[in-house]
Each structure stands twice: as C-alpha cells, then as structure tokens.
Amino acid sequence: MYGWIWRKLPGPLAVRITIATILILGVAALLLFVVFPWLEPKLWFNNVTTEQ
Amino acid sequence: MGTHEGDYDSGRLYGELGDRPPEPGDRARNVVRNVGELLITAGMVVLLFVVYELYITDLFSAGKQREATAALDDQWQHPGADVVEGGERTNKIELEDGKGFAKIYMPQFGSDFHFTVLEGTSDKTLESGPGHYKGTALPGEHGNFAIAGHRVGKGAPFNDLDLLQSCDKIVIETEGSWFEYRMLPKEDEAPKWDSVRTKSPKCQKVNVLGADYSKVFGRDIVKPSQGGVISPVPYAPAGTKPGAALLTLTTCHPKFSDAQRLIVHAVMTLQVAKNPANPGQPPAGMLEDS
C-alpha cells in the first residue's frame, strides 16, 4: 500500500519526500481535528459525573 | 549495489541465503504486506488518539475556558448589562446553561490554579471547565454545591483531586462574595478528629457535622450510579434537611478510567462579601494555602 503510494508520487526524491510529509500531516490533522472530536463523545470512558 | 547478473548479496532484503528475490507478482506476499501495513497504520491511529485525548483536548479546552472566564469577568465588570428593564440588581446568581457563574480556586495546587465554573454537566459544558450539577445548591447555600470536572484531558481541572488533604481550602468566588470551603476529615481521621484538629491550624474551623452527615467524609470513591453523593445531605434519604453548606467535587477514578468516581466533600468555613469599591481584590489570606 505505502509502496504503491510512493511509486505514484511524482518527481525527484526531495519532492516525493515533501509530498509524503504533507500527506501524512494532512491525514493526522484530519484525524485530530475532525474524526476524533466526532468519535470521542461516542466512547464510554470519559464520564466524570454521577448519575442523578 | 551489485550490478552484474546473479549477484544477490548486496542490497538484499528478503529470505534465506540462496533464495531468489521475490517475484513481482507474488500475490500472497503482497496480501501479507498490505495486511501488515494496515495493522501498523491502525496502531499509529490509536496512538494518535491517545495523544489527542491527553494533549490536544487540553488545547481546545484551554481556549474554551479562557472564553468562559473572559465572558464572566466582563459580566462582573459590567453588571446590569443583561438585567431586564425595571429589574433590580440582587445578589442572586444568574445561571445560564453552559455559561460561567463562579470561579474555583485551590490554593493547595498553587496560586495559578483557578477555573471558571459553568452551569450544567453536559459533555459540551465540561469541555470548557468544571460544571455545576443543575439543581444542586449555589455557593454558600445550605445544601450541596456540587461540581463535576475532567481528570484527564480537556483541561483536566480535577487531575490532582486525590492529592487534596482534609482541611485544604477550596475557594469559590461569585459576583458578590468569596466562599471558603475546607475538605472534611477523611474516613480514617474522623473518629479521632479532635486530636487531629488540634495539630493543624488549618483545621480549626472544620467541625464534625451532625448525625445526618455521619457517612460524609472528605474523600470517597463510589460507583458511578451513586448519585447520592450530590444530594443536599449526601447519602441521606431524600427529604433530609441540610444543616450545613457543603461543596462536592466529582471526577473519574481511577485515572484514565470511568469505572468509579472520586468524590471530595468540603464544608463552608467562611463567607466574605466583596468590597464594592474593589470587587476584584480577594480578602487577605483567602487565596493562600493556610
């Protein structure tokens, strides 16, 4: 999978590394700022209140 | 890198000596490699989620807490801005869901430990700071002023709640007053409280409460279903008339789990009205760990 992506990246090595870094940061940002905030309230381990 | 045919020794990555290099179209190898890559990716995502929970949520929450504090400061400095026409200013605290109405200080944790307390305990509210259980008493009132807060992530206001010791101060500031609460004796200290108390000047004002409060100790660990900890008289049957102004803090326990709740009970020992000429100035010694 990663090998396939690497082969699809255009340009010389420096450009490939730059694009790969941007891709990784983009995926990390998508997870941190979109996916996790959406996912987190659905998980069970963050309750601090007692039932009323 | 070997250049002539048949030299596999330099630059080799796979297999035993004498193996041929992998065929490009080796399906099984491809499948295994992809599965492995997916598993490693999944592991990285889970690790990233831990980073998110422990650090990134702190960043989000710090911003929300700053906003809530700024809004509360603004409201205190410009009172009457939201008073309805013909309405009179009273000492009554205005509660609005998700909005700050008080500040909490724990001098034990340093002079920079302060949070704005918001109304309500929804997930969204607790992301901004500690939340007041709706319907429980207000600061200074007889009954139980109960607050929930996160222990890990999201600003973690109650991260060190387990380090609070009996007689430690928890100070609440409202628009009109300062309230000093002190943590009640722990269960093992309660029977010999008179001897403990004489040793510590902090504890002078912490009296043993009446019979209705016989099960109320400074620190408790309960099941999440035990809503009785925030009753007007904790653990007592409904309808018991409160004889003291308590403060109750709840957070999750153990850390990183929600299996139980850590509870801290405190009793009001002092109430000081704010000086109208200088409402921002805390009374002498109020915010010192003493």
Coordinates of C-alpha atoms in Angstrom, one line a residue, chain B residues 16 35 60-61 158 218 265:
Chain B
E16 CA 17.5 -17.2 3.3
V35 CA -2.3 -6.5 6.0
F60 CA -9.2 23.0 22.8
S61 CA -10.4 23.3 26.4
F158 CA -9.6 17.9 38.7
G218 CA -13.7 14.3 52.9
H265 CA -16.7 16.8 50.2

